[in-house]
Coordinates of C-alpha atoms and ligand atoms in Angstrom, one line a residue:
M693 CA 32.0 3.6 -29.4
T694 CA 32.1 0.3 -27.9
M695 CA 34.7 0.7 -25.0
P696 CA 38.4 -1.5 -25.1
P697 CA 38.3 -3.6 -22.0
P698 CA 41.1 -2.3 -19.5
V699 CA 44.7 -3.0 -21.1
T700 CA 47.4 -4.0 -18.6
D701 CA 51.3 -4.7 -20.7
Q702 CA 51.1 -8.4 -18.6
D703 CA 47.6 -9.6 -21.0
A704 CA 48.3 -6.8 -23.8
M705 CA 48.5 -9.2 -26.9
I706 CA 49.9 -7.8 -30.2
L707 CA 48.7 -9.4 -33.5
L708 CA 51.9 -9.4 -35.9
I709 CA 50.6 -9.5 -40.1
D710 CA 53.6 -10.6 -41.9
D711 CA 54.4 -13.1 -44.3
D712 CA 57.9 -13.4 -43.3
P713 CA 58.1 -15.8 -40.6
D714 CA 61.7 -14.7 -40.1
I715 CA 60.5 -10.9 -38.5
L716 CA 58.0 -13.5 -36.5
M717 CA 60.9 -14.7 -34.1
L718 CA 62.8 -11.6 -34.7
V719 CA 59.2 -9.2 -33.0
E720 CA 58.8 -12.4 -30.1
A721 CA 62.5 -12.2 -29.4
M722 CA 62.3 -8.1 -29.4
L723 CA 58.7 -8.0 -27.5
R724 CA 60.0 -10.5 -24.4
P725 CA 60.8 -7.3 -22.3
L726 CA 57.5 -6.2 -22.3
G727 CA 55.7 -9.5 -21.5
V728 CA 53.0 -9.4 -23.9
R729 CA 51.8 -12.0 -26.1
V730 CA 52.0 -12.1 -29.7
V731 CA 50.1 -14.3 -31.8
S732 CA 50.4 -14.3 -35.6
A733 CA 49.1 -14.6 -39.5
P734 CA 51.2 -14.3 -42.8
D735 CA 48.7 -12.8 -44.8
A736 CA 45.9 -10.4 -44.7
T737 CA 42.7 -12.8 -44.8
A738 CA 44.0 -14.7 -42.2
G739 CA 45.3 -11.3 -40.7
I740 CA 42.3 -9.5 -40.8
A741 CA 39.9 -12.9 -39.0
L742 CA 42.3 -13.9 -36.2
A743 CA 41.8 -9.6 -35.6
D744 CA 37.9 -10.4 -35.6
T745 CA 38.3 -13.5 -32.6
T746 CA 41.2 -12.5 -30.6
R747 CA 40.4 -8.8 -30.5
P748 CA 44.3 -7.9 -30.2
D749 CA 45.1 -4.3 -27.9
L750 CA 47.7 -4.0 -31.2
I751 CA 48.2 -4.4 -34.4
L752 CA 51.7 -4.8 -36.4
L753 CA 51.3 -4.7 -40.6
D754 CA 53.7 -5.2 -42.8
H755 CA 52.5 -2.7 -45.1
D756 CA 53.0 -5.5 -48.5
L757 CA 52.0 -9.0 -48.0
P758 CA 50.8 -11.6 -51.0
D759 CA 47.7 -11.2 -51.1
A760 CA 47.2 -7.3 -49.7
T761 CA 48.7 -3.3 -49.2
G762 CA 48.9 -2.9 -45.7
L763 CA 46.6 0.6 -46.7
E764 CA 44.1 -2.0 -48.0
V765 CA 43.7 -4.1 -45.0
L766 CA 43.7 -0.9 -43.2
A767 CA 41.4 0.3 -44.8
R768 CA 38.7 -3.3 -43.8
L769 CA 39.8 -2.7 -40.0
Q770 CA 38.3 0.6 -40.4
A771 CA 35.7 -0.9 -41.4
A772 CA 34.2 -3.3 -38.8
P773 CA 32.9 -2.3 -36.4
R774 CA 34.6 -4.1 -33.7
L775 CA 38.3 -4.0 -34.6
A776 CA 37.7 -0.2 -36.1
E777 CA 39.0 0.9 -32.7
V778 CA 42.3 -1.1 -32.5
P779 CA 45.6 0.8 -32.7
V780 CA 47.9 -0.6 -35.6
I781 CA 51.2 0.0 -36.2
V782 CA 52.8 -0.1 -39.9
V783 CA 55.8 -1.9 -41.1
T784 CA 57.7 -1.3 -44.3
G785 CA 60.2 -1.1 -46.6
S786 CA 59.5 2.0 -48.6
E787 CA 60.9 5.4 -48.0
R788 CA 58.4 7.0 -49.5
R789 CA 56.6 9.4 -48.0
D790 CA 53.4 9.9 -49.9
V791 CA 53.0 5.5 -48.9
L792 CA 53.5 6.6 -44.8
T793 CA 51.4 10.0 -44.7
A794 CA 48.7 7.5 -46.6
C795 CA 48.6 5.0 -44.4
F796 CA 48.2 7.2 -41.0
S797 CA 45.0 8.5 -43.6
A798 CA 43.8 5.1 -43.3
G799 CA 43.8 5.1 -40.0
A800 CA 47.4 3.9 -38.5
A801 CA 48.3 5.2 -35.0
D802 CA 52.2 4.6 -36.2
Y803 CA 54.9 3.4 -38.5
L804 CA 58.4 1.4 -38.7
R805 CA 60.6 1.6 -41.1
K806 CA 62.5 -2.1 -41.9
P807 CA 64.9 -2.5 -40.4
F808 CA 64.4 -2.3 -37.0
F809 CA 66.0 -2.4 -33.3
G810 CA 64.5 -4.0 -30.4
A811 CA 64.4 -0.8 -28.6
E812 CA 62.4 1.3 -31.1
L813 CA 59.7 -1.2 -31.8
R814 CA 59.6 -1.6 -28.0
A815 CA 59.1 2.6 -27.5
R816 CA 56.5 2.4 -30.1
V817 CA 55.4 -0.4 -28.9
Q818 CA 54.7 0.8 -25.2
T819 CA 54.2 3.9 -26.3
V820 CA 50.7 2.8 -28.4
L821 CA 49.4 1.1 -25.2
D822 CA 50.4 3.5 -22.6
H823 CA 47.5 5.3 -24.8
R824 CA 45.8 2.6 -25.7
R825 CA 45.2 1.7 -21.3
L826 CA 44.9 5.7 -20.8
V827 CA 41.5 6.4 -23.3
A828 CA 39.9 2.5 -21.4
E829 CA 40.9 4.3 -17.7
L830 CA 38.9 7.7 -18.9
G831 CA 36.2 5.5 -20.7
R832 CA 35.5 3.4 -17.2
A833 CA 35.7 7.4 -15.5
A834 CA 33.2 8.4 -18.2
H835 CA 30.5 5.3 -17.5
V836 CA 31.1 5.0 -13.6
D837 CA 29.5 7.0 -10.6
T838 CA 32.7 7.4 -8.9
L839 CA 30.9 7.2 -5.0
T840 CA 29.0 3.5 -5.6
G841 CA 31.0 2.3 -8.1
L842 CA 28.2 1.6 -10.3
P843 CA 27.9 2.3 -14.2
N844 CA 26.3 6.1 -14.3
R845 CA 23.8 7.5 -16.4
A846 CA 25.7 7.3 -19.1
L847 CA 26.5 3.8 -18.9
L848 CA 22.8 3.3 -18.3
Q849 CA 21.8 4.7 -21.7
R850 CA 23.4 2.7 -23.7
R851 CA 22.4 -0.4 -22.1
L852 CA 19.3 0.9 -21.9
Q853 CA 19.3 1.7 -26.0
G854 CA 20.6 -1.9 -26.5
A855 CA 18.1 -3.9 -24.7
I856 CA 15.3 -1.4 -26.2
E857 CA 17.5 -2.8 -29.8
R858 CA 16.9 -6.1 -28.4
A859 CA 13.6 -6.3 -27.5
R860 CA 12.8 -4.8 -30.7
D861 CA 14.2 -7.6 -32.4
V862 CA 14.1 -10.4 -30.3
D863 CA 10.2 -12.0 -30.0
G864 CA 10.1 -13.0 -26.3
Y865 CA 12.7 -11.0 -25.3
G866 CA 11.2 -7.9 -23.1
F867 CA 13.0 -6.0 -19.6
A868 CA 11.7 -3.7 -16.9
V869 CA 13.1 -0.5 -15.4
M870 CA 13.4 0.4 -11.2
F871 CA 13.4 3.8 -11.2
L872 CA 14.1 4.2 -6.7
D873 CA 14.1 7.2 -5.2
I874 CA 15.6 7.1 -1.5
D875 CA 13.0 8.9 1.0
R876 CA 14.5 11.2 3.1
F877 CA 17.6 11.2 1.8
K878 CA 17.8 14.8 1.7
L879 CA 16.9 15.4 5.5
I880 CA 19.1 12.5 6.1
N881 CA 21.7 14.7 4.3
D882 CA 21.4 17.5 5.5
S883 CA 21.1 16.4 9.1
L884 CA 24.0 14.4 9.6
G885 CA 26.0 15.7 7.2
H886 CA 26.8 15.4 3.1
D887 CA 30.1 12.2 4.8
M888 CA 27.1 10.9 5.9
G889 CA 24.8 10.7 3.1
D890 CA 27.9 9.5 1.0
L891 CA 28.2 6.7 3.1
L892 CA 24.4 5.8 2.8
L893 CA 24.1 5.7 -0.4
R894 CA 27.3 3.9 -0.7
E895 CA 25.9 1.3 1.7
I896 CA 22.6 1.3 -0.6
A897 CA 24.6 0.7 -3.3
R898 CA 26.2 -1.9 -2.0
R899 CA 22.5 -4.1 -1.3
L900 CA 20.9 -3.6 -4.7
R901 CA 23.8 -5.5 -6.0
A902 CA 24.0 -8.3 -3.1
N903 CA 20.2 -8.6 -4.4
L904 CA 20.6 -8.4 -8.3
R905 CA 24.4 -9.4 -9.0
P906 CA 24.4 -7.3 -11.4
Q907 CA 25.9 -7.7 -14.6
D908 CA 29.0 -5.2 -13.9
S909 CA 31.6 -5.1 -16.4
V910 CA 31.5 -1.4 -17.8
G911 CA 32.6 -2.6 -21.0
R912 CA 29.6 -5.0 -21.3
D913 CA 26.9 -3.8 -23.5
V914 CA 24.0 -6.1 -24.0
G915 CA 22.1 -8.4 -21.3
G916 CA 22.7 -8.8 -17.6
T917 CA 21.4 -6.7 -15.1
T918 CA 22.5 -3.3 -14.4
V919 CA 22.0 -1.1 -11.1
A920 CA 23.5 2.4 -11.9
R921 CA 23.5 5.7 -9.6
L922 CA 21.9 8.9 -11.2
G923 CA 23.3 11.0 -9.2
G924 CA 21.6 12.5 -6.2
D925 CA 19.3 9.7 -4.6
E926 CA 18.2 8.4 -7.6
F927 CA 19.3 4.6 -9.1
V928 CA 17.9 2.8 -11.7
V929 CA 17.4 -1.3 -12.3
V930 CA 17.5 -3.1 -15.8
L931 CA 16.0 -6.2 -14.7
D932 CA 17.3 -8.0 -18.0
D933 CA 14.9 -11.0 -19.9
L934 CA 11.6 -9.9 -17.9
P935 CA 8.4 -11.3 -19.7
D936 CA 5.9 -8.8 -17.6
G937 CA 6.2 -5.3 -15.1
A938 CA 4.0 -7.7 -12.8
A939 CA 7.2 -10.3 -12.0
A940 CA 9.2 -6.3 -11.9
S941 CA 6.1 -5.4 -8.7
S942 CA 7.7 -8.7 -6.8
V943 CA 12.1 -8.0 -6.9
A944 CA 10.3 -3.7 -6.4
D945 CA 8.7 -5.2 -3.1
R946 CA 12.3 -7.4 -2.2
L947 CA 14.7 -4.8 -2.4
I948 CA 12.6 -1.7 -0.7
A949 CA 12.5 -4.4 1.9
V950 CA 16.0 -4.3 2.0
L951 CA 16.7 -1.1 1.9
E952 CA 14.1 -0.3 5.1
E953 CA 16.5 -2.0 6.9
P954 CA 18.2 0.7 9.6
Y955 CA 21.3 1.5 8.3
Q956 CA 24.2 2.7 10.3
L957 CA 26.3 5.8 9.4
G958 CA 29.1 6.0 12.5
Q959 CA 27.2 6.3 15.1
H960 CA 24.2 6.6 13.9
L961 CA 21.1 4.1 13.4
V962 CA 19.9 5.1 10.6
R963 CA 16.1 4.6 8.8
S964 CA 14.8 4.8 5.5
S965 CA 12.4 3.9 2.7
A966 CA 12.8 4.2 -1.6
S967 CA 10.1 5.2 -3.6
V968 CA 9.9 3.1 -6.8
G969 CA 8.6 3.7 -10.3
I970 CA 8.4 0.8 -12.9
V971 CA 8.0 0.5 -16.7
H972 CA 8.1 -2.4 -19.4
S973 CA 9.6 -2.3 -22.6
D974 CA 6.6 -4.4 -23.9
A975 CA 4.9 -0.6 -23.9
G976 CA 7.4 -0.5 -26.7
Y977 CA 9.8 1.4 -26.5
T978 CA 12.2 3.4 -29.2
H979 CA 14.6 5.6 -26.9
A980 CA 16.0 5.3 -23.4
E981 CA 15.5 8.4 -22.4
E982 CA 11.6 8.2 -22.7
M983 CA 11.8 4.8 -20.4
L984 CA 14.0 6.5 -17.5
R985 CA 11.3 9.5 -17.9
D986 CA 7.8 7.3 -17.7
A987 CA 9.4 5.6 -14.8
D988 CA 11.0 9.0 -12.7
I989 CA 6.5 9.6 -13.4
A990 CA 5.9 6.2 -12.0
M991 CA 8.5 6.7 -9.3
Y992 CA 6.3 10.0 -8.0
E993 CA 3.2 8.0 -8.0
A994 CA 4.3 5.7 -5.6
K995 CA 6.1 8.7 -3.6
A996 CA 2.6 10.4 -3.8
R997 CA 1.1 6.9 -2.7
G998 CA 2.8 7.3 0.1
K999 CA 6.7 6.2 -0.1
G1000 CA 8.0 2.7 0.7
C1001 CA 6.0 1.3 -2.0
H1002 CA 5.9 1.1 -5.7
A1003 CA 3.4 2.1 -8.7
R1004 CA 3.9 0.3 -12.4
F1005 CA 3.7 2.7 -15.3
T1006 CA 0.3 4.2 -17.4
P1007 CA -0.1 6.2 -20.0
A1008 CA -2.6 8.3 -17.3
M1009 CA 0.0 8.9 -14.9
R1010 CA 2.1 10.7 -18.2
E1011 CA -1.3 12.3 -19.0
A1012 CA -1.3 13.8 -14.8
V1013 CA 1.9 14.8 -15.3
R1014 CA 1.6 16.7 -18.9
R1015 CA -1.6 18.8 -17.0
R1016 CA 0.4 19.3 -14.0
L1017 CA 2.7 21.4 -15.7
R1018 CA 0.3 23.3 -18.4
I1019 CA -1.1 23.9 -14.6
E1020 CA 2.4 25.4 -13.5
T1021 CA 3.0 27.6 -16.7
A1022 CA -0.4 28.9 -17.2
L1023 CA -0.3 30.0 -13.1
R1024 CA 2.7 32.4 -13.8
D1025 CA 1.0 33.4 -16.7
A1026 CA -2.0 33.9 -14.0
L1027 CA -1.0 35.8 -11.8
G1028 CA -1.4 39.1 -12.7
T1029 CA -4.5 38.4 -14.0
D1030 CA -8.3 39.0 -13.1
Q1031 CA -8.3 35.5 -13.5
F1032 CA -8.8 33.9 -9.7
H1033 CA -11.7 35.1 -7.5
L1034 CA -13.0 34.0 -4.5
V1035 CA -15.9 32.3 -3.6
Y1036 CA -17.9 32.1 -0.2
Q1037 CA -18.8 29.4 2.3
P1038 CA -21.5 30.1 4.6
I1039 CA -20.6 28.8 8.3
V1040 CA -23.5 29.0 10.8
S1041 CA -25.1 28.5 14.0
L1042 CA -26.3 24.8 13.7
E1043 CA -28.7 25.5 16.6
T1044 CA -29.8 29.9 15.1
R1045 CA -28.9 29.0 12.0
R1046 CA -27.9 32.0 11.7
L1047 CA -24.6 33.0 9.8
E1048 CA -21.4 33.2 12.1
G1049 CA -19.0 33.5 9.1
V1050 CA -17.9 32.8 5.3
E1051 CA -15.2 31.2 4.6
A1052 CA -13.2 32.1 1.5
L1053 CA -12.2 29.1 -1.2
L1054 CA -10.9 30.2 -4.5
R1055 CA -11.3 29.2 -7.5
W1056 CA -9.2 30.0 -11.3
R1057 CA -11.4 30.3 -14.2
H1058 CA -8.6 29.9 -16.8
P1059 CA -9.8 30.2 -20.5
E1060 CA -8.4 27.5 -21.8
L1061 CA -8.6 24.9 -19.2
G1062 CA -11.4 26.0 -17.7
L1063 CA -12.7 26.0 -14.1
L1064 CA -10.0 24.5 -11.4
M1065 CA -10.7 24.0 -8.3
P1066 CA -7.5 24.8 -5.7
G1067 CA -7.5 20.5 -4.8
E1068 CA -5.8 20.7 -7.9
F1069 CA -3.8 24.0 -8.4
I1070 CA -2.4 24.8 -5.0
P1071 CA -0.7 22.3 -4.5
V1072 CA 1.4 23.0 -7.8
A1073 CA 1.1 27.0 -6.4
E1074 CA 2.9 25.5 -3.2
E1075 CA 5.8 23.1 -5.4
T1076 CA 6.7 26.0 -7.6
R1077 CA 6.5 28.9 -4.6
L1078 CA 3.7 31.1 -6.4
I1079 CA 1.1 29.9 -3.6
L1080 CA 3.4 33.0 -1.6
P1081 CA 1.9 36.1 -3.9
L1082 CA -1.6 34.4 -4.5
A1083 CA -1.9 33.4 -1.0
D1084 CA -1.1 37.6 -0.8
R1085 CA -3.3 38.0 -3.5
V1086 CA -6.7 35.6 -1.1
L1087 CA -6.5 37.5 1.9
Q1088 CA -6.2 40.9 -0.1
M1089 CA -9.4 40.0 -2.3
A1090 CA -11.1 38.1 0.7
C1091 CA -10.5 40.9 3.1
T1092 CA -11.6 43.9 0.8
Q1093 CA -14.8 41.5 -0.2
F1094 CA -15.7 41.5 3.6
A1095 CA -14.9 45.1 4.3
E1096 CA -17.1 46.4 1.3
W1097 CA -19.9 44.1 3.3
Q1098 CA -19.2 45.2 6.7
H1099 CA -20.3 48.8 5.2
R1100 CA -22.9 48.0 2.1
F1101 CA -24.7 45.2 4.6
P1102 CA -24.3 46.0 7.9
R1103 CA -27.1 44.0 8.9
H1104 CA -26.4 41.1 7.3
A1105 CA -22.6 40.7 6.3
P1106 CA -21.1 37.7 8.4
P1107 CA -19.2 38.4 11.5
S1108 CA -16.8 36.6 10.4
I1109 CA -14.7 35.6 7.8
S1110 CA -11.8 32.7 7.0
V1111 CA -8.7 32.4 5.3
N1112 CA -6.8 29.4 3.9
L1113 CA -2.9 29.3 5.1
S1114 CA -1.0 26.9 3.1
R1115 CA 2.3 25.3 4.5
V1116 CA 4.6 27.3 2.2
Q1117 CA 3.7 30.4 4.1
L1118 CA 4.4 29.2 7.7
A1119 CA 7.6 28.8 7.1
D1120 CA 7.3 32.8 5.7
P1121 CA 9.6 34.8 8.1
G1122 CA 7.7 38.0 6.9
L1123 CA 3.8 35.6 6.5
V1124 CA 2.5 38.2 10.0
A1125 CA 3.3 41.5 8.7
R1126 CA 2.5 41.1 5.8
S1127 CA -0.6 39.5 6.5
L1128 CA -1.4 42.4 9.5
A1129 CA -1.1 45.6 7.2
I1130 CA -3.2 43.6 4.6
M1131 CA -6.3 43.8 7.5
Q1132 CA -5.2 47.7 7.9
Q1133 CA -5.3 48.4 4.2
A1134 CA -8.3 47.3 3.7
G1135 CA -9.9 48.7 7.0
V1136 CA -10.5 45.0 8.5
D1137 CA -9.6 44.2 11.8
P1138 CA -7.6 41.6 12.3
S1139 CA -10.2 40.0 16.0
Q1140 CA -12.5 39.6 13.1
V1141 CA -9.8 37.6 10.2
Q1142 CA -9.9 33.6 11.1
L1143 CA -7.0 31.9 9.1
E1144 CA -7.0 28.1 8.8
V1145 CA -4.0 25.7 8.3
T1146 CA -4.1 22.1 8.8
E1147 CA -2.6 19.7 10.9
S1148 CA -0.1 17.9 7.9
Q1149 CA 1.1 21.7 8.1
L1150 CA 2.0 22.1 11.6
M1151 CA 4.2 18.6 11.8
Q1152 CA 6.3 19.7 8.9
Q1153 CA 7.4 23.6 9.7
R1154 CA 6.7 23.2 14.0
T1155 CA 9.1 26.2 15.4
M1156 CA 8.6 28.9 12.6
A1157 CA 4.7 27.7 12.5
M1158 CA 4.8 28.3 16.6
E1159 CA 5.7 31.6 16.2
L1160 CA 4.0 33.1 13.5
L1161 CA 0.8 31.4 14.9
D1162 CA 1.6 33.6 18.2
G1163 CA 2.2 36.3 16.6
F1164 CA -1.1 36.3 14.5
K1165 CA -2.2 35.8 17.6
H1166 CA -0.5 38.4 20.0
H1167 CA -2.6 41.1 17.3
G1168 CA -6.4 39.4 17.7
V1169 CA -6.1 36.8 14.7
R1170 CA -8.1 34.0 15.4
L1171 CA -6.7 30.6 14.5
A1172 CA -8.5 27.1 13.5
M1173 CA -7.5 24.1 12.9
D1174 CA -9.1 22.5 9.6
D1175 CA -9.9 19.3 8.7
F1176 CA -9.3 17.9 12.1
G1177 CA -9.5 14.0 12.3
A1178 CA -8.4 13.9 8.4
G1179 CA -4.7 12.6 9.6
Y1180 CA -3.0 12.0 12.4
S1181 CA -5.2 13.7 14.4
S1182 CA -2.7 14.2 17.4
L1183 CA -4.4 15.5 20.3
S1184 CA -1.5 17.3 22.2
C1185 CA -0.9 19.6 18.5
L1186 CA -4.6 21.4 19.9
Q1187 CA -2.8 22.4 23.6
E1188 CA 0.4 23.2 21.3
Y1189 CA -0.8 26.3 19.1
P1190 CA -2.7 28.2 19.9
F1191 CA -5.9 27.3 18.3
D1192 CA -9.5 29.4 19.2
V1193 CA -11.8 27.0 16.2
L1194 CA -11.9 23.4 15.6
K1195 CA -13.2 21.8 12.7
I1196 CA -13.3 18.0 12.2
D1197 CA -12.8 17.7 9.4
R1198 CA -16.0 15.8 6.2
A1199 CA -14.3 12.7 6.1
L1200 CA -15.4 11.8 10.2
I1201 CA -18.7 13.4 9.7
E1202 CA -19.3 11.3 6.9
Q1203 CA -18.7 8.1 9.3
V1204 CA -21.2 9.2 12.5
N1205 CA -24.5 7.6 11.0
R1206 CA -22.3 3.7 10.2
G1207 CA -22.7 3.2 13.7
R1208 CA -22.4 4.1 17.1
G1209 CA -19.0 3.8 17.6
Y1210 CA -18.2 6.7 15.1
A1211 CA -20.9 8.8 16.7
A1212 CA -19.3 8.3 20.2
L1213 CA -16.2 9.0 18.6
L1214 CA -17.2 13.0 17.3
H1215 CA -18.8 13.2 20.4
A1216 CA -15.4 12.9 22.8
V1217 CA -14.1 15.1 20.3
V1218 CA -16.6 17.9 20.9
T1219 CA -16.2 17.6 24.1
L1220 CA -12.7 17.5 24.7
A1221 CA -12.7 20.6 22.1
E1222 CA -14.6 22.1 24.0
N1223 CA -12.9 21.4 27.4
L1224 CA -10.6 23.3 25.8
G1225 CA -11.9 26.3 25.2
L1226 CA -12.1 26.1 21.6
D1227 CA -15.0 26.5 19.6
V1228 CA -16.4 23.7 17.4
V1229 CA -17.1 24.0 13.3
A1230 CA -18.2 20.5 11.5
E1231 CA -17.4 20.5 8.8
G1232 CA -18.4 18.4 5.1
I1233 CA -22.2 18.2 6.6
E1234 CA -24.1 16.8 3.9
R1235 CA -27.5 15.4 4.8
P1236 CA -29.8 15.8 7.3
E1237 CA -29.3 12.6 9.6
Q1238 CA -25.9 14.1 10.2
L1239 CA -26.9 17.5 11.0
A1240 CA -29.5 16.1 13.4
L1241 CA -27.3 14.3 15.6
L1242 CA -24.3 17.0 15.2
Q1243 CA -27.3 19.1 16.8
G1244 CA -27.8 16.8 20.0
L1245 CA -23.5 16.1 20.0
G1246 CA -23.8 20.2 20.8
C1247 CA -21.7 20.5 18.4
T1248 CA -22.2 25.1 18.3
Y1249 CA -21.3 25.4 14.6
G1250 CA -21.8 24.0 10.9
Q1251 CA -20.9 24.2 7.4
G1252 CA -21.5 22.1 4.3
F1253 CA -23.6 21.1 1.2
L1254 CA -26.7 21.0 2.9
I1255 CA -26.6 24.5 4.2
D1256 CA -25.2 26.3 1.8
R1257 CA -22.3 25.7 -1.0
P1258 CA -19.5 27.6 -2.1
L1259 CA -21.4 31.1 -3.0
E1260 CA -20.2 33.6 -5.4
V1261 CA -20.4 37.3 -4.1
A1262 CA -23.1 38.3 -6.2
V1263 CA -25.7 35.1 -4.8
L1264 CA -24.7 35.9 -1.3
E1265 CA -25.1 39.7 -2.3
A1266 CA -29.0 39.0 -3.3
R1267 CA -30.0 36.9 -0.6
W1268 CA -28.9 39.7 1.7
R1269 CA -30.3 42.3 -0.4
N1270 CA -33.7 40.6 -1.1
A1271 CA -33.4 40.2 3.4
Q1272 CA -33.4 35.9 2.4
W1273 CA -31.2 35.5 5.3
P1274 CA -31.8 35.3 8.7
E1275 CA -29.5 38.3 9.7
A1276 CA -25.7 38.0 11.2
A1277 CA -24.9 36.2 14.5
Ligands
C2E1752 P1 -11.0 23.3 2.8 O1 -10.2 24.5 4.0 O2 -11.2 22.3 4.5 O3 -12.3 23.7 2.8 C1 -13.5 23.2 2.5 C2 -13.9 22.4 1.5 O4 -15.1 21.4 1.5 C3 -14.1 23.3 0.3 O5 -13.4 22.5 -1.1 C4 -15.2 23.5 0.6 O6 -15.9 22.8 -1.2 C5 -15.5 21.6 0.9 N1 -17.2 21.6 1.0 C6 -18.3 22.2 1.8 N2 -19.6 21.7 1.9 C7 -19.3 20.4 1.3 C8 -19.8 19.5 1.6 O7 -20.9 18.9 2.5 N3 -19.4 17.8 0.6 C9 -18.6 18.8 0.1 N4 -18.3 17.3 -0.2 N5 -17.2 18.9 0.4 C10 -18.2 20.4 1.4 P2 -13.1 23.2 -2.0 O8 -13.9 25.0 -2.3 O9 -12.5 22.6 -3.1 O10 -11.3 23.8 -1.4 C11 -10.7 22.6 -1.0 C12 -9.2 22.6 -0.2 O11 -8.8 23.9 -0.6 C13 -10.1 23.3 0.9 O12 -10.5 22.8 2.5 C14 -8.7 24.4 1.1 O13 -7.9 23.7 1.8 C15 -7.9 24.7 0.4 N6 -8.1 26.2 -0.1 C16 -9.2 26.1 -0.7 N7 -8.7 27.6 -0.9 C17 -8.1 27.9 -0.8 C18 -6.9 29.2 -0.2 O14 -7.4 30.8 -0.9 N8 -5.5 28.9 -0.2 C19 -4.9 27.5 0.7 N9 -3.5 27.8 0.6 N10 -5.8 27.1 0.2 C20 -7.6 26.7 0.0
MG1753 MG1 -10.3 25.7 5.2
MG1754 MG1 -11.4 21.9 5.7

C-alpha cells in the first residue's frame, strides 16, 4: 500500500470528471465553503490523465461520459497502482439499483444522484475526506516511532525493500545499512529511570537527524537517507547512494563521535557511545530482513570488539553466529548427558616440582561438534545462564574425583583441587550454601578446595561477589584471583577481596623474555603478592627460560605446558600407579 499524504480540507484537491460545463460551475460554487480546490476534465481519457498528474484527494465522477461509462473509469482507476487508493464519488442521474451496486463493487466510495443540493454534496465530500484523513493519520502512526518521531521498523523495512529493488535494477546504485546499539543504555535506563532513558533516546535521535539530514517524509518510499528506531536502544540508518562499505565506515565513525559527546539529562550529565554494524547492498541482498539481520550481527561483533566502534559485516561473522546458536541448542541437550568431563592440570612447586594441586578444566565432547573447549562454550553457557547447573556439575565431578584420589592414591594425590567460577555464579545468592553441600556430599573438606575467579568477573558484581567470597572464606575455602595481568590488574582488588592465591596470567609470563622491563614488572608483582601474604602461581609456563626466570624471581608455584598439559584422569592415575611422579606435597 502506498500511503496517502495527510489531508486538510484547505489543501484538499477534488477532480471533477464531467462533460457538462454547468455542473462544473455548480460544483465549484457549492464546494467553495469547504475551501477545497476543484480541477476538472470533460471526459474519461483526460480525467484519468489529470488524476495521474495531480493525484487528487477525491474524484467526482459522472457516470455517463462521452467516451466511457463510470464503471469503465472505475475499473481503469483501480488498475493504476498510483490511483487505486483515491476515493471516487459517482455522480449519476440513473435510478437503477443495479448500476449503483455495480459502482460500489467496482470500488466507488459513495454516489450522488442528480440533481443534488449543495448541502448534500458538501456532506458527502466531507465524509469521504474525513475518512481519508483518518486513514492517513493511522498510516502515519503505524509508521512512526512515537517517542522519537523517527520512522519505525515497518516503514524502515519498506524503504529498505525499495532500496534493495533499486540496487538490483539500477546499475551503479548502492547503499549501506548501519545498525546502531547504544552502549550502556540499559544501565542508564535502570539507574536514572525510564524518563531519563526516554530523554536520552530523543537526544540520540536528534543528533542522528542533525548529522545526517534524512529524508523524513513518511510518505516517501524511494531514495534519501533514513534514520529509524527499531525499538529499545536500537537505531538503523540507511545511507543512500553509497558506492561501497568503506564510505559507510567514515560516516559510522563520525556518528559514534557525535554520540559520545556527553548528554545532559535533567540534572545528570551522562556519557554513552554506540556500537555500529555495517552492511552494504553490494552483497546482493533480496530481503530487507536479511540486511537488517547481518547489520545486527556486525553490530554484535563491534560490541564484542570493545564498544564505541564499528564493524563491517563479513560472511564469517554469520558463520560464527550460526555456530554459536548451534552450541546453544546443543548445550541445552547436553546438560543431562555424560558429554562433559574434566581434565586436570598439575600445579607444582617450582622449587621441588612436587604436586601442589590440580586445576579442573572442563571439556565437552559432542557427538557431532567434536571436542569443544571452554573458551568457546562457557560464554554461551553464561549468556543463557546454563552455566549455573553446569557449574554445579563441575564442582560435583571435581570433588567426587578428588575424594576418590585421596582414598586410592593417598601418597600421590594432590593436596588441593582448583575449580573455576563464572561471573554468573557470582550473582547467585545460593552459591555458597549449594557449593558447600556438594563438597560435603563428596566428602571433601572445604579447605582442600580452591575457587578461582578473574578480576573482570569481580568488577561486574562487586557487592554480591564480595559477600559470596566472604562466605566461602568463612567456611575455609581457598580463593584465587585468576588471570592477573590479563585485564585491568588493579592491585586494590587484591586487598579488597579475601584472596589466598594470585595466579599470574600467561600473557604476562609470555612477555618476560622480551626485556628487562617486563621481568622487573613481574618481579614487582611477585614481591607485592608475597607482601600481601598471597601464594603466587605463574600460569602458562611454556619455555625453560621462563621457568628459570620465575625461579630466579622466587615465584613459588607454577602451571603450564612445560610442566604438564591438562591431563585426562587415566593418564594421571597411570603415573601415580607406576610411581612416575614425585609424591605430592
Ligand atoms: P584458566 O582458568 O586461566 O585456565 C588455564 C587455561 O590455560 C586452560 O585453558 C589451560 O589449558 C591453559 N593453559 C595452561 N597452561 C598453558 C600453557 O602453558 N600455554 C597455553 N597456551 N595455555 C595453557 P582451557 O582449559 O582452555 O580453559 C580456558 C578457560 O576457560 C579457563 O582459564 C577458565 O577461565 C575457563 N574454564 C575452564 N573450565 C572451566 C569451568 O569448569 N568453569 C568455568 N566457569 N570456567 C572454566
Ligand atoms: Mg583458572
Ligand atoms: Mg588463568
